[in-house]
Coordinates of C-alpha atoms in Angstrom, one line a residue:
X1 CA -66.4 170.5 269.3
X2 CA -63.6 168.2 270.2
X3 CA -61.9 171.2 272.4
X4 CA -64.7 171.1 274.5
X5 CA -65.0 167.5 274.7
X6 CA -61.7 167.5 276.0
X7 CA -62.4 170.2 278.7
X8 CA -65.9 168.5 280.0
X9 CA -64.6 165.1 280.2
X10 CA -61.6 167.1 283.3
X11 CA -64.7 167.8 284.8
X12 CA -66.6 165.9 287.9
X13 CA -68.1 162.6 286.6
X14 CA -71.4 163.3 287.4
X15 CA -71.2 166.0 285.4
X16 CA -69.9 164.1 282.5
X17 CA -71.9 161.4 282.7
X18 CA -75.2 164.0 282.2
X19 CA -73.0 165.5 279.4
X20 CA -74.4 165.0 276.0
X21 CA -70.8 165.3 274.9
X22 CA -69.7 162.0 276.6
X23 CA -68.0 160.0 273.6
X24 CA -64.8 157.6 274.4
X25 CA -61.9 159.4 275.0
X26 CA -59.6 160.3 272.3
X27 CA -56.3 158.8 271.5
X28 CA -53.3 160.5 273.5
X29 CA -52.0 163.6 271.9
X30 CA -48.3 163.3 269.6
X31 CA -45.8 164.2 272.2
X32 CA -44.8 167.9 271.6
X33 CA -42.1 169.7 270.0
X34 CA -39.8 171.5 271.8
X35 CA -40.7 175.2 270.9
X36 CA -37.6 176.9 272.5
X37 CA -33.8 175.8 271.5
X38 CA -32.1 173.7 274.3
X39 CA -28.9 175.8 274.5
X40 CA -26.3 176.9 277.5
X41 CA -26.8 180.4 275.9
X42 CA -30.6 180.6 276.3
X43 CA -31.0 181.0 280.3
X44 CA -34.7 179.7 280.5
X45 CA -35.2 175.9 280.6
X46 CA -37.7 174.1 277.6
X47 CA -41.1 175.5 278.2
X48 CA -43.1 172.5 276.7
X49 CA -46.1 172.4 279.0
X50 CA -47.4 175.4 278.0
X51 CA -47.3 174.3 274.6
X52 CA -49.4 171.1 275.0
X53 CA -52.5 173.3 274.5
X54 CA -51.5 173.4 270.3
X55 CA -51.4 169.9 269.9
X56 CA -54.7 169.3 271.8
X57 CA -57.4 168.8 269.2
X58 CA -59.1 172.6 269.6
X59 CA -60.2 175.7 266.8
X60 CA -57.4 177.9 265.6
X61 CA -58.5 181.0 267.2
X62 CA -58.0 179.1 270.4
X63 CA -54.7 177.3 269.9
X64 CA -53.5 180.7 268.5
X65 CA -54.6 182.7 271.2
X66 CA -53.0 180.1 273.9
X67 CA -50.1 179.8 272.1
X68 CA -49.5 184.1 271.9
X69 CA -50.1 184.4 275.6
X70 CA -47.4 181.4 275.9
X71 CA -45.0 183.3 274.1
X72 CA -45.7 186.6 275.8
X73 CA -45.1 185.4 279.0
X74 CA -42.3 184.2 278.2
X75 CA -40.8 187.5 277.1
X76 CA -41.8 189.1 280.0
X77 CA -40.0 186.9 282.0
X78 CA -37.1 187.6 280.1
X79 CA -37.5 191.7 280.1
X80 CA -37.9 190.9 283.6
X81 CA -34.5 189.1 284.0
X82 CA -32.9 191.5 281.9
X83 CA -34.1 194.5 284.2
X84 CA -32.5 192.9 287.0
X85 CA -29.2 192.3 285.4
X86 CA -29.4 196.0 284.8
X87 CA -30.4 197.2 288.1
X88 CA -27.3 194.3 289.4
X89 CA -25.0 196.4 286.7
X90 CA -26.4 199.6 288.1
X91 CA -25.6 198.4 292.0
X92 CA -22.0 197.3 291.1
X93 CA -20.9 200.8 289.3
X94 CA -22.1 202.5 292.2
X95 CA -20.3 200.1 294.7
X96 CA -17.3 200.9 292.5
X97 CA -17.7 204.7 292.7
X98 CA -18.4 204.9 296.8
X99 CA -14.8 202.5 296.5
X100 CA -13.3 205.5 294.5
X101 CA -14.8 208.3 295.9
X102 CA -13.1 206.7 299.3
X103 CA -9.5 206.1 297.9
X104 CA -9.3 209.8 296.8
X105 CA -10.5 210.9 300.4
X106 CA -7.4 208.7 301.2
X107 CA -5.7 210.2 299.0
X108 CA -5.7 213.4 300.2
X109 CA -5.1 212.2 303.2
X110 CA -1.8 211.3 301.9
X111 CA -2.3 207.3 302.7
X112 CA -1.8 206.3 298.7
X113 CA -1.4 202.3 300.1
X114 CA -4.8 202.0 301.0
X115 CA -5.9 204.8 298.3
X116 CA -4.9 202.5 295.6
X117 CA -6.5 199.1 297.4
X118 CA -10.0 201.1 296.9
X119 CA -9.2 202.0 293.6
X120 CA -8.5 198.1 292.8
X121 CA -11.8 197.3 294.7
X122 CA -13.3 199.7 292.2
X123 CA -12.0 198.6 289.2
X124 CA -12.5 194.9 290.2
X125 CA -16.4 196.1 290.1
X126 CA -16.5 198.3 286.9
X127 CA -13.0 197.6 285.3
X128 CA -13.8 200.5 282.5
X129 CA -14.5 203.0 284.7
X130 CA -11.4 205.8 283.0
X131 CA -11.6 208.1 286.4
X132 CA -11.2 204.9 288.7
X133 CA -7.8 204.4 286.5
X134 CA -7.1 207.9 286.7
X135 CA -7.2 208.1 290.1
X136 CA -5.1 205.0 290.8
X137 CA -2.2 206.4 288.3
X138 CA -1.8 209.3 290.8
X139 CA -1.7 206.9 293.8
X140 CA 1.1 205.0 292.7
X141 CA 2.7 207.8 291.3
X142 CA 3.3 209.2 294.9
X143 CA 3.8 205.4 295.8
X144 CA 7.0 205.9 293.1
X145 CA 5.2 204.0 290.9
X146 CA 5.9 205.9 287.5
X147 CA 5.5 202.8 285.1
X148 CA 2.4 201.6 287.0
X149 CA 1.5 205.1 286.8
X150 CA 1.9 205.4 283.2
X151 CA -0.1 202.1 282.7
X152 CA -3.0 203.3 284.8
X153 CA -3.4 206.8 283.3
X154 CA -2.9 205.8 279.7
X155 CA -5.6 203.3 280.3
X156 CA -7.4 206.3 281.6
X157 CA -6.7 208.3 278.7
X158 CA -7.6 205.2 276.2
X159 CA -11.3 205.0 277.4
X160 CA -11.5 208.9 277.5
X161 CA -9.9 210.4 275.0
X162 CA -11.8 213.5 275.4
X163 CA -10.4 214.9 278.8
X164 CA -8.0 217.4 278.9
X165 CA -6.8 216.7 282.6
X166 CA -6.4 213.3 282.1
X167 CA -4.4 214.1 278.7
X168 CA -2.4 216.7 280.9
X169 CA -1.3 214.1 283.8
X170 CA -0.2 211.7 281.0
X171 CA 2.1 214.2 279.5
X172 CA 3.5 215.5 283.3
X173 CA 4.6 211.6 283.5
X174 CA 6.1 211.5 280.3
X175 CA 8.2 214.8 281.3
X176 CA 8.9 213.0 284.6
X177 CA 10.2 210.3 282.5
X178 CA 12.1 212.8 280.3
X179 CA 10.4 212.3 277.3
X180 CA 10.0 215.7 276.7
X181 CA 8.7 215.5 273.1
X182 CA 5.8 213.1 273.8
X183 CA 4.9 214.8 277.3
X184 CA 4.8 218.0 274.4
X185 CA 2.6 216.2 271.9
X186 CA 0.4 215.5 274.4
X187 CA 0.2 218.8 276.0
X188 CA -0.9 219.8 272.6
X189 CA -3.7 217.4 272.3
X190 CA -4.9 218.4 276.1
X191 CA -5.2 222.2 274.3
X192 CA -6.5 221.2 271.4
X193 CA -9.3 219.8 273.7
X194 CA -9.8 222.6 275.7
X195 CA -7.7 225.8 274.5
X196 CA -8.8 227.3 278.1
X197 CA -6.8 224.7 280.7
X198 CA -4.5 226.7 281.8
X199 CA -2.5 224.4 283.4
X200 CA -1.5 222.6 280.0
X201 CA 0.3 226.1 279.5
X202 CA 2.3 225.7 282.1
X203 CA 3.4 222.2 282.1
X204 CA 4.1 222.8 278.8
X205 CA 6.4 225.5 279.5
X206 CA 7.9 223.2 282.1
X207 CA 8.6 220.5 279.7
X208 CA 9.9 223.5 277.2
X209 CA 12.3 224.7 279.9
X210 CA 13.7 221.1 280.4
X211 CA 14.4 219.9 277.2
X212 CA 16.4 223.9 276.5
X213 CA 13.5 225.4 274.6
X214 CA 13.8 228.9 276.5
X215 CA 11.7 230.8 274.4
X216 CA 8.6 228.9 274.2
X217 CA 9.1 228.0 277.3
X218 CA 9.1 231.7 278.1
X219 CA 5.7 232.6 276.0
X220 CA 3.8 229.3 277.8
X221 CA 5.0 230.9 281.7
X222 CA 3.6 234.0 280.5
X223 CA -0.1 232.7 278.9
X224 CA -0.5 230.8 282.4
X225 CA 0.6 233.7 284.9
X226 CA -2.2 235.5 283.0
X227 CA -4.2 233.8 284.1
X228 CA -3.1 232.8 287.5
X229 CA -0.1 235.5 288.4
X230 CA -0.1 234.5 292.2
X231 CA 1.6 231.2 291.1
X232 CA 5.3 231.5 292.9
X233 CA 6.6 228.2 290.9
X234 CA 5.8 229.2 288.0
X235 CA 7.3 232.5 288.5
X236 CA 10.3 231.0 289.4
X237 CA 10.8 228.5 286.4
X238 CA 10.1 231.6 284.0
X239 CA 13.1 233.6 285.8
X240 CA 14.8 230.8 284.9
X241 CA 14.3 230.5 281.4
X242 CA 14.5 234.5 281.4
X243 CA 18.0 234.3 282.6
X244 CA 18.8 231.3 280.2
X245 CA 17.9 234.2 277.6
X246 CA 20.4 236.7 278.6
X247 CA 17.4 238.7 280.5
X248 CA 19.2 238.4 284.2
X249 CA 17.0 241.4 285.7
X250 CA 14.0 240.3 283.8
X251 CA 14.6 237.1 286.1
X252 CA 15.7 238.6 289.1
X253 CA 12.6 240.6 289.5
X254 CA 10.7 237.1 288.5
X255 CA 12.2 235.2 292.0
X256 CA 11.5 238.2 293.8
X257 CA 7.8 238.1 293.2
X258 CA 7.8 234.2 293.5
X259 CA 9.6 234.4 297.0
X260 CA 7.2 237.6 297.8
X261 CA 4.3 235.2 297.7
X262 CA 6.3 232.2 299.0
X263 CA 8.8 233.4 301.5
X264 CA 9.1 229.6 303.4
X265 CA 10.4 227.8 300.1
X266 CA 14.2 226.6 300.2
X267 CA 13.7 225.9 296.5
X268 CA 12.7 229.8 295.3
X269 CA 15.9 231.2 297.6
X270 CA 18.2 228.3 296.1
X271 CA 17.4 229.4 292.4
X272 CA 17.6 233.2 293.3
X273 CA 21.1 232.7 294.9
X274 CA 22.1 230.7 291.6
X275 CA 21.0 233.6 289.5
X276 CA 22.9 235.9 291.8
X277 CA 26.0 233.4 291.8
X278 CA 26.1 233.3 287.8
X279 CA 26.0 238.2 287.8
X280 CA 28.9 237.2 290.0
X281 CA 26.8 238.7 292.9
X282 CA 28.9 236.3 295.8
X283 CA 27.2 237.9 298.9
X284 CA 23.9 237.6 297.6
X285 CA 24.2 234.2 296.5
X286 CA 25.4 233.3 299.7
X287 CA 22.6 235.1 301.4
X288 CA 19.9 233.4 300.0
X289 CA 21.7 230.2 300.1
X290 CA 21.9 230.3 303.7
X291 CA 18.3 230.9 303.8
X292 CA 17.5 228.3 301.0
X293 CA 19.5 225.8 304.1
X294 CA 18.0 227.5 306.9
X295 CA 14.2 226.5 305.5
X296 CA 15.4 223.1 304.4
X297 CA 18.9 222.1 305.6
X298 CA 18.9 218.5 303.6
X299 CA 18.6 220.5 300.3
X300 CA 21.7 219.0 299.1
X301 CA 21.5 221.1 296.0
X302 CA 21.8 224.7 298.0
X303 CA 24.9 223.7 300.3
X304 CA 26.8 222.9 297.3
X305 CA 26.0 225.9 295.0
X306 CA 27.0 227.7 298.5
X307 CA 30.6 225.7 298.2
X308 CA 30.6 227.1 295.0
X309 CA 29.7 230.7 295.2
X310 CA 32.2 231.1 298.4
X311 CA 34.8 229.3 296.0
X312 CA 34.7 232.1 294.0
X313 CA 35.7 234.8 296.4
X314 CA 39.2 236.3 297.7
X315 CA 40.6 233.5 300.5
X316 CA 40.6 236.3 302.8
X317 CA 37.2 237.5 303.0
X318 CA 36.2 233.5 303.6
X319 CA 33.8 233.3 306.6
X320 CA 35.7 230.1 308.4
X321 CA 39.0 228.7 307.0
X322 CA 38.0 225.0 307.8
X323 CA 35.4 225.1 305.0
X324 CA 35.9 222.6 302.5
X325 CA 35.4 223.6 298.8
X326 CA 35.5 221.3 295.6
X327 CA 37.3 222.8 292.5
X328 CA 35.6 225.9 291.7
X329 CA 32.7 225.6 288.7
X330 CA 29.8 227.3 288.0
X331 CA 26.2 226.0 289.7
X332 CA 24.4 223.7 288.2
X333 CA 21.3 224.6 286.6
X334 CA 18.8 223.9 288.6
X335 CA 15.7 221.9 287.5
X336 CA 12.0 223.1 287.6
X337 CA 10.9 223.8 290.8
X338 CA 7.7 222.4 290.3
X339 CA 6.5 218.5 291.5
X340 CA 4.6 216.7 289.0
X341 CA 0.4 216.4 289.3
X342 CA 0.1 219.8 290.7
X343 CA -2.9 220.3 288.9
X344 CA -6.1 220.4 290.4
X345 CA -8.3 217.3 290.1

């Protein structure tokens, strides 16, 4: 066969010149066809040499069988590239979650600078990755960053639709924003995801108490304080919708369990005294905001509602006669005690 003619005559001469087979060599084979498209997309070169062996003169089984194992290896060089751009995927997702994992132990360290360089590094590696975003829209909220904030989490929030906490922090920076009805809507959807996250309850009742919705407002405080009752802001913001009601004892005894499990906070004595100020209770009003100033003496808010309050009493019972007083008004209402992203990650 002509197959074998061609094989014997690669052989040593001496053995081809014994060779029964030895017939003049045959004319040089067609130059072969390019089996595999020249194309920037394909990232093997033109594997023609392989291919030589189907336009050698040679019986089908032969060029068939050389021409499958051609093909073959091909593709397992190709399963083999593909299994290392998946382990290189692989190695660059976990690169971006050690990245991560850092800039929230920075985080909690309280340095959100060089918390939200790691989260960049991160997302620079896996720039889908919704917890990576998540993360960074907390960081540059402390930074002050609301917008960036906003961006970040509702990236977050785009890519996982289905979390409830992220859904949650997205409505907290609406509130902050004063949005009140979106920062509702999405409260909602955070429930509707998971009817059980408390803290949707009470950010919802925050956002409730905010925009003058006392009553719902009221029923969210008291779905999350049974679950958590030992939580002194959100005891405080319900006496403060309770006394928006026209429940003023109701509310009282509300700040005096909040400041029973939080004696050191300015904020809980300030809102107490302004409950006290508005029963027309002067000395205790003063009382507490003297210790409201005592725990915090920048809080601005506390040595004016005491102005106020000592405004209101006879000029002779006036502790110094040196204090200066603006025109006598009723204390402002104050806002929720409570900072945004207190919910636990």
């Amino acid at each position: 066969p002509d197959f074998v003619r061609h094989v014997v005559r690669k052989w040593p001469m001496d053995v081809v010149e014994s060779s029964p087979l030895d017939r003049p060599d045959p004319p040089p084979p067609p130059r072969p066809k390019r089996f595999i498209s020249e194309s920037r997309s394909d990232p093997f070169p033109i594997i023609s040499a392989p291919i030589l062996a189907a336009t050698v003169p040679q019986p089908p089984r032969v060029r068939d069988l050389m021409i499958g194992l051609t093909f073959l290896a091909i593709d397992r060089v190709r399963s083999e590239i593909r299994h290392v751009r998946i382990s290189q995927t692989s190695f660059q997702k976990a690169l971006g979650v050690s990245y991560r994992d850092r800039g929230v132990a920075y985080e909690a360290k309280g340095d959100h600078v060089r918390a939200v360089d790691c989260f960049d590094k991160a997302l620079r590696l896996d720039s889908n990755d919704p917890a990576s975003l998540h993360e960074r829209g907390l960081a540059r909220l402390s930074l002050g960053d609301t917008i960036g904030a906003l961006a970040d989490i509702h990236g977050a929030v785009r890519r996982k639709s289905d979390s409830a906490i992220f859904r949650t922090h997205l409505g907290q920076i609406h509130a902050r924003l004063g949005i009140f009805d979106t920062a509702v809507a999405d409260f909602n959807i955070a429930l509707e995801l998971d009817p059980n996250f408390a803290p949707a309850y009470r950010d919802r009742g925050d956002a409730y108490l905010a925009s003058g919705d006392r009553p719902r407002a009221i029923a969210d405080f008291d779905h999350y304080l049974r679950i958590h009752p030992n939580d002194p802001k959100t005891l405080s913001n319900r006496g403060l919708a309770l006394f928006g009601e026209g429940q003023a004892y109701k509310a009282i005894a509300s700040f005096d369990e909040a400041i029973r499990l939080d004696p050191r906070s300015a904020v809980l004595h300030h809102n107490r005294g302004w409950v006290y100020a508005k029963l027309g209770d002067t000395f205790e009003a003063v009382t507490e905001f003297d210790t409201a100033l005592r725990l915090d003496p920048k809080l601005e808010i506390a040595s004016k509602a005491r102005a106020d309050a000592l405004a209101q009493r006879p000029v002779e019972t006036l502790p110094t006669a040196s204090l200066a007083v603006d025109a006598i008004k009723p204390p402002p209402l104050p806002l929720p005690s409570r900072g945004v992203l207190t919910t636990p990650r």
